[in-house]
Tab-separated table of C-alpha atoms and ligand atoms in Angstrom:
chain	number	residue	atom	x	y	z
X	1	MET	CA	-3.408	26.745	46.247
X	2	PRO	CA	-3.238	23.582	48.430
X	3	TYR	CA	-3.918	20.345	46.685
X	4	GLU	CA	-7.296	18.863	47.601
X	5	SER	CA	-8.135	15.316	46.562
X	6	ALA	CA	-11.587	14.256	45.318
X	7	LEU	CA	-10.624	10.623	45.131
X	8	THR	CA	-12.852	7.649	44.684
X	9	ILE	CA	-10.330	4.868	44.026
X	10	PRO	CA	-8.866	2.490	46.643
X	11	LEU	CA	-5.643	3.546	48.326
X	12	VAL	CA	-2.973	1.623	50.193
X	13	SER	CA	-2.955	3.222	53.669
X	14	ASP	CA	0.757	2.730	54.399
X	15	CYS	CA	1.902	3.874	50.918
X	16	LEU	CA	3.521	7.319	50.891
X	17	PHE	CA	2.348	8.264	47.405
X	18	CYS	CA	-1.173	6.976	48.010
X	19	ARG	CA	-1.255	9.334	51.002
X	20	ILE	CA	-0.085	12.163	48.807
X	21	VAL	CA	-2.748	11.300	46.257
X	22	ALA	CA	-5.330	11.308	49.118
X	23	GLY	CA	-4.115	14.786	50.247
X	24	ASP	CA	-2.982	13.422	53.637
X	25	ILE	CA	0.643	14.407	53.081
X	26	PRO	CA	1.324	17.784	51.455
X	27	ALA	CA	2.970	18.015	48.024
X	28	THR	CA	3.662	20.717	45.513
X	29	VAL	CA	1.326	19.536	42.749
X	30	VAL	CA	2.073	20.770	39.218
X	31	ARG	CA	-0.621	18.786	37.318
X	32	GLU	CA	-3.580	16.663	38.123
X	33	THR	CA	-5.717	14.601	35.841
X	34	GLU	CA	-8.539	12.207	36.648
X	35	THR	CA	-6.069	9.341	36.885
X	36	THR	CA	-2.620	10.810	37.485
X	37	LEU	CA	-0.876	13.311	39.735
X	38	ALA	CA	2.448	15.145	39.162
X	39	PHE	CA	4.226	16.797	42.095
X	40	ARG	CA	7.757	18.098	42.841
X	41	ASP	CA	10.262	15.656	44.392
X	42	VAL	CA	11.014	16.706	47.949
X	43	ASN	CA	14.723	16.079	47.379
X	44	PRO	CA	15.316	17.321	43.836
X	45	LYS	CA	18.223	15.841	41.832
X	46	ALA	CA	17.978	18.449	39.025
X	47	GLU	CA	16.700	21.946	38.528
X	48	VAL	CA	13.403	20.386	37.571
X	49	HIS	CA	12.461	17.141	39.318
X	50	VAL	CA	8.819	16.130	39.121
X	51	LEU	CA	7.310	12.767	40.110
X	52	VAL	CA	4.394	11.500	38.055
X	53	VAL	CA	2.202	8.818	39.598
X	54	THR	CA	-1.027	7.028	38.844
X	55	LYS	CA	-3.677	7.772	41.466
X	56	GLU	CA	-4.420	4.052	41.557
X	57	HIS	CA	-1.841	2.017	43.401
X	58	TYR	CA	0.522	-0.163	41.310
X	59	VAL	CA	3.728	-1.364	42.704
X	60	ASP	CA	5.949	-0.484	39.710
X	61	VAL	CA	5.896	0.340	36.057
X	62	ALA	CA	6.061	-3.265	34.845
X	63	THR	CA	3.045	-4.185	36.918
X	64	LEU	CA	1.130	-1.137	35.666
X	65	ALA	CA	1.999	-1.630	32.054
X	66	GLN	CA	0.862	-5.224	32.057
X	67	ALA	CA	-2.240	-4.631	34.151
X	68	ASP	CA	-3.479	-1.388	32.424
X	69	PRO	CA	-1.482	-0.252	29.378
X	70	GLY	CA	-3.987	2.596	28.790
X	71	LEU	CA	-3.312	3.966	32.223
X	72	ALA	CA	0.470	3.624	31.656
X	73	GLY	CA	-0.056	5.779	28.582
X	74	GLU	CA	-1.882	8.386	30.588
X	75	LEU	CA	0.990	8.526	32.996
X	76	LEU	CA	3.353	9.185	30.096
X	77	GLU	CA	0.985	11.791	28.690
X	78	THR	CA	0.962	13.692	32.002
X	79	ALA	CA	4.776	13.500	32.082
X	80	ALA	CA	4.911	14.948	28.514
X	81	VAL	CA	2.517	17.763	29.421
X	82	VAL	CA	4.517	18.606	32.506
X	83	ALA	CA	7.765	18.533	30.459
X	84	GLU	CA	6.120	21.137	28.172
X	85	THR	CA	4.737	23.311	31.010
X	86	GLU	CA	8.071	23.218	32.800
X	87	GLY	CA	9.840	24.327	29.600
X	88	LEU	CA	11.873	21.192	29.100
X	89	LEU	CA	10.954	20.282	25.474
X	90	ALA	CA	13.493	22.447	23.719
X	91	ASP	CA	16.600	21.318	25.629
X	92	GLY	CA	15.363	17.846	26.544
X	93	PHE	CA	14.762	15.895	29.689
X	94	ARG	CA	15.020	12.423	31.240
X	95	LEU	CA	12.208	10.201	32.336
X	96	ILE	CA	13.149	7.395	34.754
X	97	PHE	CA	11.230	4.572	36.315
X	98	ASN	CA	13.368	3.067	39.077
X	99	THR	CA	12.028	-0.495	39.442
X	100	GLY	CA	12.819	-3.029	42.148
X	101	GLU	CA	15.905	-3.555	44.143
X	102	TYR	CA	18.540	-3.248	41.405
X	103	GLY	CA	16.644	-0.254	39.988
X	104	GLY	CA	17.001	1.556	43.306
X	105	GLN	CA	13.263	1.893	43.864
X	106	GLU	CA	12.464	3.213	47.376
X	107	VAL	CA	8.713	3.931	47.091
X	108	PHE	CA	6.732	1.028	45.827
X	109	HIS	CA	4.009	3.044	44.062
X	110	VAL	CA	4.717	3.492	40.359
X	111	HIS	CA	6.280	6.870	39.603
X	112	ALA	CA	8.179	8.449	36.787
X	113	HIS	CA	10.993	10.853	37.623
X	114	LEU	CA	10.892	13.758	35.192
X	115	LEU	CA	14.261	15.504	35.331
X	116	GLY	CA	15.550	18.472	33.411
X	117	GLY	CA	16.333	22.137	33.418
X	118	GLU	CA	20.101	21.517	33.183
X	119	PRO	CA	22.440	19.023	31.548
X	120	LEU	CA	21.955	15.729	33.420
X	121	GLY	CA	25.246	13.964	32.679
X	122	PRO	CA	25.610	10.237	32.006
X	123	MET	CA	22.630	8.063	32.509
X	124	VAL	CA	24.337	5.843	35.040
X	125	CYS	CA	27.760	5.872	36.822
X	126	LYS	CA	29.852	2.669	36.710
J	201	AMP	P1	12.531	6.052	44.003
J	201	AMP	O1	13.829	5.887	44.626
J	201	AMP	O2	12.555	5.910	42.485
J	201	AMP	O3	11.508	5.140	44.662
J	201	AMP	O4	12.119	7.520	44.285
J	201	AMP	C1	11.360	7.973	45.358
J	201	AMP	C2	11.447	9.480	45.328
J	201	AMP	O5	10.457	9.988	46.193
J	201	AMP	C3	12.757	10.093	45.772
J	201	AMP	O6	13.367	10.882	44.738
J	201	AMP	C4	12.338	10.969	47.005
J	201	AMP	O7	13.088	12.156	47.078
J	201	AMP	C5	10.871	11.164	46.687
J	201	AMP	N1	10.075	11.510	47.857
J	201	AMP	C6	10.114	10.899	49.083
J	201	AMP	N2	9.166	11.436	49.918
J	201	AMP	C7	8.535	12.445	49.196
J	201	AMP	C8	7.534	13.399	49.470
J	201	AMP	N3	6.903	13.408	50.711
J	201	AMP	N4	7.194	14.322	48.540
J	201	AMP	C9	7.796	14.255	47.325
J	201	AMP	N5	8.778	13.418	46.972
J	201	AMP	C10	9.143	12.479	47.914
């Protein structure tokens, strides 16, 4: 069923993930709560690769966690529920927040990468 937004919070018009939250850009949504949205990454890096975002726009996880720790917790809760519904709890998974230039962040709307479904290898390559 296509994702339909019933949003009442302010969005940033030129932000890709705000536009997904608004329903302007299609995404394969796997879970929605009042404050968060989880959808499949368009370029998956693992068998399971889901992005979890807050509907409200925050630039990155540090900004979110300092501005609204409760909402940061809700993002983590959504990630945990999706990890369970995707069957990742038994074998484990990885949750990544790329942050800023050195972190390799490309989309400046806070998002957790939930990765799993296969062995993921070393955390970083040197
Ligand atoms: P990051 O480098 O941490 O900012 O990650 C951004 C992620 O967004 C990348 O893994 C992209 O593959 C993903 N992405 C970009 N455009 C879309 C889209 N339209 N739908 C779903 N995922 C996307």
